[in-house]
């Protein structure tokens, strides 16, 4: 009798330890294709009209992201709102000036007879860390190119890869941190930038007005992570990272091996990764960063950037790899 009880106790303890998951792994397991398809399916649908910054479709995208964060239990970064509103100005459109958020440019444009103004919104949520005053940020832009009514066939720039794919990754990482059930060491901010296609407006506005820029320990950016640049290399992903943080390279190598992720990264350490996307706004302030990107393709900035062309297996594995990066960024020191 006693012997059999002991046997059951040992069997029970063994099965418990065999299946015990760390908080990090619990979060990792919540990342899946189903969520990626749901997020991208909505954001890149024709109903969103190409999510142009400041237009109806862009506003719907921002409202949707806010609702998803709210449902997950992610709190708004600014105590009363998930939205960070800002304005961008330019000259009238015949002069083809870029929109700007810089106060000096705005003052100049406002003096002209005709000028243009856009009302934009970043969407920002966060999980408070044990160290409330140290921050890490993961972000992606949600705006795209809108509609061109004069196009003869497909008029909508759906932007499934650019950058509904990146938005889906940030949302899944937010969910994974919640599911892990563990408070991170540092505060983790989940950022969705508006106006990237007009010149990195949202991320630049955020960083230039941020009260804690010097306490941002790292930034991870996504811009286009769902396509194959070369069909013969479906595992290809470009992994840019700040050269002076070699740990970023090691983290990815180790996690790909440990979690059997099907990725073949092109590792590109870079002294100051200021090109291409919202990472530039952070690199300019010398914030260490990681940037995932699956390279250009014929549908880049075309109305044919559609959801059915996404490589879901790769997108999910990039989301998992970057969640593990963020877990390290939020919890480790010395990178
Ligand atoms: Zn983009």
Coordinates of C-alpha atoms and ligand atoms in Angstrom, one line a residue:
X1 CA 0.0 0.0 0.0
X2 CA 2.6 2.5 1.1
X3 CA 4.9 1.3 -1.7
X4 CA 2.2 1.9 -4.4
X5 CA 1.5 5.4 -2.9
X6 CA 5.1 6.2 -3.2
X7 CA 5.2 5.0 -6.7
X8 CA 2.3 7.3 -7.7
X9 CA 3.9 10.2 -5.9
X10 CA 7.2 9.7 -7.9
X11 CA 5.2 9.2 -11.1
X12 CA 3.3 12.4 -10.4
X13 CA 6.4 14.4 -9.6
X14 CA 8.1 13.1 -12.7
X15 CA 5.3 14.0 -15.0
X16 CA 5.1 17.4 -13.4
X17 CA 8.8 18.2 -14.0
X18 CA 8.7 16.7 -17.5
X19 CA 5.9 19.0 -18.6
X20 CA 6.8 22.0 -16.4
X21 CA 7.1 25.0 -18.6
X22 CA 9.0 28.1 -17.8
X23 CA 7.0 31.4 -18.0
X24 CA 9.1 32.3 -21.1
X25 CA 8.0 29.0 -22.8
X26 CA 4.4 29.4 -21.9
X27 CA 4.4 32.7 -23.7
X28 CA 6.3 31.2 -26.6
X29 CA 3.7 28.5 -27.1
X30 CA 0.9 31.1 -27.4
X31 CA 2.4 32.4 -30.7
X32 CA 0.7 30.8 -33.6
X33 CA -0.4 31.0 -37.2
X34 CA -4.1 31.4 -36.3
X35 CA -3.6 34.7 -34.6
X36 CA -1.2 35.9 -37.4
X37 CA -3.9 35.1 -40.0
X38 CA -6.6 36.9 -38.0
X39 CA -4.6 40.1 -37.5
X40 CA -3.2 40.4 -41.0
X41 CA -6.5 39.2 -42.5
X42 CA -8.3 42.2 -41.0
X43 CA -5.6 44.8 -41.4
X44 CA -4.9 44.0 -45.1
X45 CA -8.6 43.5 -46.0
X46 CA -10.1 45.8 -48.7
X47 CA -12.4 47.3 -45.9
X48 CA -9.3 49.0 -44.4
X49 CA -8.7 50.9 -47.7
X50 CA -4.9 50.6 -47.5
X51 CA -4.6 52.1 -44.0
X52 CA -3.4 55.5 -45.3
X53 CA -2.0 57.8 -42.5
X54 CA -4.7 60.3 -41.4
X55 CA -7.4 58.8 -43.6
X56 CA -10.4 56.6 -42.6
X57 CA -8.7 53.3 -43.1
X58 CA -5.7 54.3 -41.1
X59 CA -8.0 55.4 -38.2
X60 CA -9.8 52.1 -38.3
X61 CA -6.5 50.2 -38.1
X62 CA -5.5 52.3 -35.0
X63 CA -8.9 51.6 -33.3
X64 CA -8.6 47.9 -34.1
X65 CA -5.0 47.7 -32.6
X66 CA -6.3 49.5 -29.5
X67 CA -9.2 47.1 -29.0
X68 CA -6.9 44.1 -29.4
X69 CA -4.5 45.4 -26.7
X70 CA -7.4 46.3 -24.4
X71 CA -8.8 42.8 -24.8
X72 CA -5.4 41.2 -23.9
X73 CA -5.1 43.3 -20.8
X74 CA -2.3 45.5 -22.0
X75 CA -2.5 48.9 -20.4
X76 CA -2.3 52.2 -22.3
X77 CA 1.2 53.9 -22.0
X78 CA -0.4 57.3 -21.5
X79 CA -2.6 56.8 -18.5
X80 CA -5.9 57.8 -20.2
X81 CA -5.4 56.7 -23.8
X82 CA -3.7 54.2 -26.1
X83 CA -3.4 56.9 -28.7
X84 CA -0.6 59.4 -28.9
X85 CA -2.0 62.1 -31.2
X86 CA 0.3 64.3 -33.3
X87 CA 0.1 66.6 -36.3
X88 CA 2.2 66.7 -39.4
X89 CA 2.4 69.6 -41.9
X90 CA 3.6 70.2 -45.4
X91 CA 3.3 72.8 -48.2
X92 CA 0.4 72.4 -50.6
X93 CA 0.8 69.4 -52.8
X94 CA 2.1 71.0 -56.0
X95 CA 5.4 71.7 -54.3
X96 CA 5.8 68.1 -53.3
X97 CA 7.3 68.7 -49.9
X98 CA 7.4 65.9 -47.3
X99 CA 5.2 66.0 -44.2
X100 CA 7.1 67.1 -41.1
X101 CA 6.5 67.0 -37.4
X102 CA 9.4 69.3 -36.6
X103 CA 8.2 72.5 -34.8
X104 CA 10.4 74.7 -37.0
X105 CA 9.1 73.3 -40.2
X106 CA 5.5 73.5 -39.0
X107 CA 6.0 77.2 -38.1
X108 CA 7.3 77.8 -41.6
X109 CA 4.6 76.0 -43.4
X110 CA 1.9 77.7 -41.4
X111 CA 3.0 81.0 -42.7
X112 CA 2.3 80.0 -46.3
X113 CA -0.9 80.8 -48.2
X114 CA -1.7 77.1 -48.5
X115 CA -0.4 74.3 -46.4
X116 CA -1.5 70.8 -45.5
X117 CA -2.1 69.2 -42.1
X118 CA -2.6 65.6 -41.1
X119 CA -3.9 64.4 -37.7
X120 CA -2.2 61.1 -36.8
X121 CA -2.0 58.7 -33.9
X122 CA 0.6 56.3 -32.6
X123 CA -0.9 53.4 -30.6
X124 CA 1.1 52.6 -27.4
X125 CA 0.6 50.0 -24.7
X126 CA 2.9 48.6 -22.0
X127 CA 3.6 46.1 -19.3
X128 CA 5.2 47.6 -16.3
X129 CA 8.5 46.0 -15.2
X130 CA 10.0 45.5 -11.8
X131 CA 12.3 48.4 -12.8
X132 CA 9.7 51.0 -13.7
X133 CA 12.2 53.4 -15.1
X134 CA 14.0 51.1 -17.6
X135 CA 12.3 50.6 -20.9
X136 CA 12.5 48.3 -23.9
X137 CA 10.3 48.8 -26.9
X138 CA 9.0 46.6 -29.7
X139 CA 7.3 48.3 -32.6
X140 CA 6.0 48.3 -36.2
X141 CA 4.3 50.8 -38.4
X142 CA 0.6 50.2 -39.2
X143 CA 0.0 52.8 -41.9
X144 CA 0.4 52.0 -45.6
X145 CA -0.3 53.7 -49.0
X146 CA -4.1 53.9 -49.1
X147 CA -6.1 53.9 -52.4
X148 CA -5.5 55.2 -55.9
X149 CA -8.9 55.7 -57.5
X150 CA -7.4 56.2 -60.9
X151 CA -5.8 52.7 -61.0
X152 CA -7.6 50.6 -63.6
X153 CA -7.8 47.3 -61.8
X154 CA -7.1 46.8 -58.1
X155 CA -7.1 50.2 -56.5
X156 CA -6.2 49.3 -52.9
X157 CA -2.7 49.0 -51.6
X158 CA -3.5 46.3 -49.0
X159 CA 0.0 46.2 -47.4
X160 CA -0.2 42.6 -46.1
X161 CA 3.6 42.3 -45.9
X162 CA 4.1 46.1 -45.5
X163 CA 3.4 46.1 -42.6
X164 CA 0.4 44.2 -41.4
X165 CA 3.0 41.4 -41.0
X166 CA 5.0 43.5 -38.5
X167 CA 1.9 44.6 -36.6
X168 CA 0.8 41.0 -36.2
X169 CA 4.2 40.2 -34.6
X170 CA 4.0 43.0 -32.1
X171 CA 0.5 42.0 -31.1
X172 CA 1.5 38.3 -30.7
X173 CA 4.6 39.3 -28.6
X174 CA 2.3 41.4 -26.3
X175 CA 0.0 38.4 -25.9
X176 CA 2.9 36.1 -25.2
X177 CA 4.2 38.4 -22.4
X178 CA 0.7 38.4 -20.9
X179 CA 0.4 34.6 -21.2
X180 CA 3.9 34.1 -19.5
X181 CA 2.4 35.4 -16.3
X182 CA 5.7 36.9 -15.3
X183 CA 6.5 40.5 -14.6
X184 CA 9.5 41.5 -16.7
X185 CA 12.6 43.2 -15.1
X186 CA 12.2 46.2 -17.4
X187 CA 9.0 47.9 -18.6
X188 CA 8.1 46.7 -22.1
X189 CA 6.4 49.1 -24.5
X190 CA 4.3 47.8 -27.5
X191 CA 4.4 50.5 -30.2
X192 CA 2.4 50.9 -33.4
X193 CA 3.6 53.8 -35.5
X194 CA 1.5 56.0 -37.8
X195 CA 2.9 57.9 -40.8
X196 CA 5.9 55.7 -41.5
X197 CA 5.3 55.7 -45.2
X198 CA 5.3 59.6 -45.2
X199 CA 8.8 59.7 -43.6
X200 CA 9.0 57.8 -40.2
X201 CA 6.7 60.5 -38.7
X202 CA 5.2 58.5 -35.8
X203 CA 8.4 57.0 -34.4
X204 CA 10.2 60.3 -34.8
X205 CA 7.4 62.1 -33.0
X206 CA 7.5 59.5 -30.2
X207 CA 11.3 59.6 -29.7
X208 CA 11.6 63.4 -30.0
X209 CA 8.9 64.0 -27.4
X210 CA 9.7 61.1 -25.1
X211 CA 10.4 61.9 -21.5
X212 CA 12.5 58.8 -20.9
X213 CA 14.6 58.5 -24.1
X214 CA 17.8 58.0 -22.1
X215 CA 16.2 55.1 -20.2
X216 CA 15.3 53.1 -23.4
X217 CA 17.7 50.1 -23.3
X218 CA 16.7 48.6 -26.6
X219 CA 14.3 48.8 -29.6
X220 CA 13.1 45.9 -31.8
X221 CA 11.6 46.9 -35.2
X222 CA 9.6 45.0 -37.8
X223 CA 9.0 46.2 -41.3
X224 CA 7.9 43.5 -43.8
X225 CA 8.5 40.0 -42.3
X226 CA 6.2 37.8 -44.3
X227 CA 7.5 37.2 -47.8
X228 CA 10.2 35.3 -49.7
X229 CA 12.7 37.3 -51.6
X230 CA 13.8 34.1 -53.3
X231 CA 11.5 31.1 -53.5
X232 CA 14.5 28.8 -53.3
X233 CA 15.3 30.3 -49.8
X234 CA 12.0 30.4 -47.9
X235 CA 13.9 30.6 -44.5
X236 CA 15.7 33.8 -45.5
X237 CA 15.4 36.7 -43.1
X238 CA 17.6 39.8 -42.7
X239 CA 18.6 40.4 -39.1
X240 CA 20.1 43.9 -38.7
X241 CA 21.4 44.7 -35.2
X242 CA 23.6 47.3 -33.6
X243 CA 27.2 46.2 -34.0
X244 CA 28.2 47.3 -30.5
X245 CA 25.7 44.9 -29.0
X246 CA 27.1 41.5 -30.3
X247 CA 24.8 39.7 -27.7
X248 CA 21.9 40.4 -30.1
X249 CA 23.5 38.1 -32.7
X250 CA 24.3 35.4 -30.2
X251 CA 20.7 35.4 -28.8
X252 CA 19.2 34.6 -32.1
X253 CA 21.7 31.9 -33.0
X254 CA 21.2 30.2 -29.6
X255 CA 17.4 30.4 -29.7
X256 CA 17.1 29.1 -33.3
X257 CA 19.0 26.1 -32.2
X258 CA 17.3 25.6 -28.8
X259 CA 13.7 26.0 -30.1
X260 CA 14.3 24.5 -33.6
X261 CA 13.1 27.6 -35.5
X262 CA 13.2 27.2 -39.2
X263 CA 15.1 30.4 -40.1
X264 CA 18.3 31.1 -41.9
X265 CA 19.2 34.7 -40.9
X266 CA 21.5 36.9 -42.8
X267 CA 23.2 38.5 -39.8
X268 CA 24.0 42.1 -40.5
X269 CA 25.7 43.9 -37.6
X270 CA 25.7 47.6 -38.4
X271 CA 27.4 50.5 -36.6
X272 CA 24.4 52.8 -36.9
X273 CA 21.3 51.1 -38.4
X274 CA 19.6 54.3 -39.6
X275 CA 18.3 53.1 -43.0
X276 CA 14.9 52.1 -44.2
X277 CA 12.3 52.1 -41.4
X278 CA 11.4 53.3 -37.9
X279 CA 14.6 51.9 -36.4
X280 CA 16.2 55.0 -37.8
X281 CA 14.4 57.2 -35.2
X282 CA 16.0 55.1 -32.4
X283 CA 19.4 54.6 -34.0
X284 CA 19.9 58.4 -34.4
X285 CA 19.7 58.5 -30.6
X286 CA 22.2 55.7 -30.1
X287 CA 19.6 53.2 -28.8
X288 CA 20.7 49.6 -29.4
X289 CA 18.4 47.9 -31.8
X290 CA 17.3 44.8 -33.7
X291 CA 15.4 45.0 -37.0
X292 CA 13.8 42.1 -38.8
X293 CA 13.1 42.3 -42.5
X294 CA 12.5 39.6 -45.2
X295 CA 13.7 41.8 -48.1
X296 CA 12.1 43.3 -51.2
X297 CA 9.8 41.5 -53.7
X298 CA 7.8 42.4 -56.8
X299 CA 4.7 43.2 -54.8
X300 CA 6.5 45.8 -52.6
X301 CA 4.5 49.0 -52.6
X302 CA 2.1 47.5 -55.2
X303 CA -1.7 46.9 -54.9
X304 CA -0.7 43.2 -55.1
X305 CA 0.8 43.0 -51.6
X306 CA -1.9 40.6 -50.5
X307 CA -2.5 38.3 -47.5
X308 CA -2.6 35.1 -49.5
X309 CA 1.1 35.5 -50.5
X310 CA 2.4 35.5 -46.9
X311 CA 4.8 32.7 -45.9
X312 CA 3.0 31.9 -42.6
X313 CA 5.5 29.4 -41.3
X314 CA 8.3 31.9 -41.6
X315 CA 6.3 34.7 -40.2
X316 CA 5.4 32.6 -37.1
X317 CA 9.0 31.6 -36.6
X318 CA 10.2 35.2 -36.9
X319 CA 7.6 36.2 -34.3
X320 CA 8.8 33.5 -31.9
X321 CA 12.5 34.4 -32.4
X322 CA 11.7 38.1 -31.8
X323 CA 9.6 37.3 -28.7
X324 CA 12.7 35.5 -27.3
X325 CA 14.8 38.5 -28.2
X326 CA 12.4 40.8 -26.4
X327 CA 12.4 38.4 -23.4
X328 CA 16.2 38.8 -23.2
X329 CA 16.1 42.5 -23.8
X330 CA 13.5 42.9 -21.0
X331 CA 15.2 40.6 -18.5
X332 CA 19.0 40.4 -19.1
X333 CA 21.7 43.0 -18.3
X334 CA 24.9 43.6 -20.2
X335 CA 24.1 43.9 -23.9
Ligands
LIG1 ZN1 7.0 49.5 -44.3

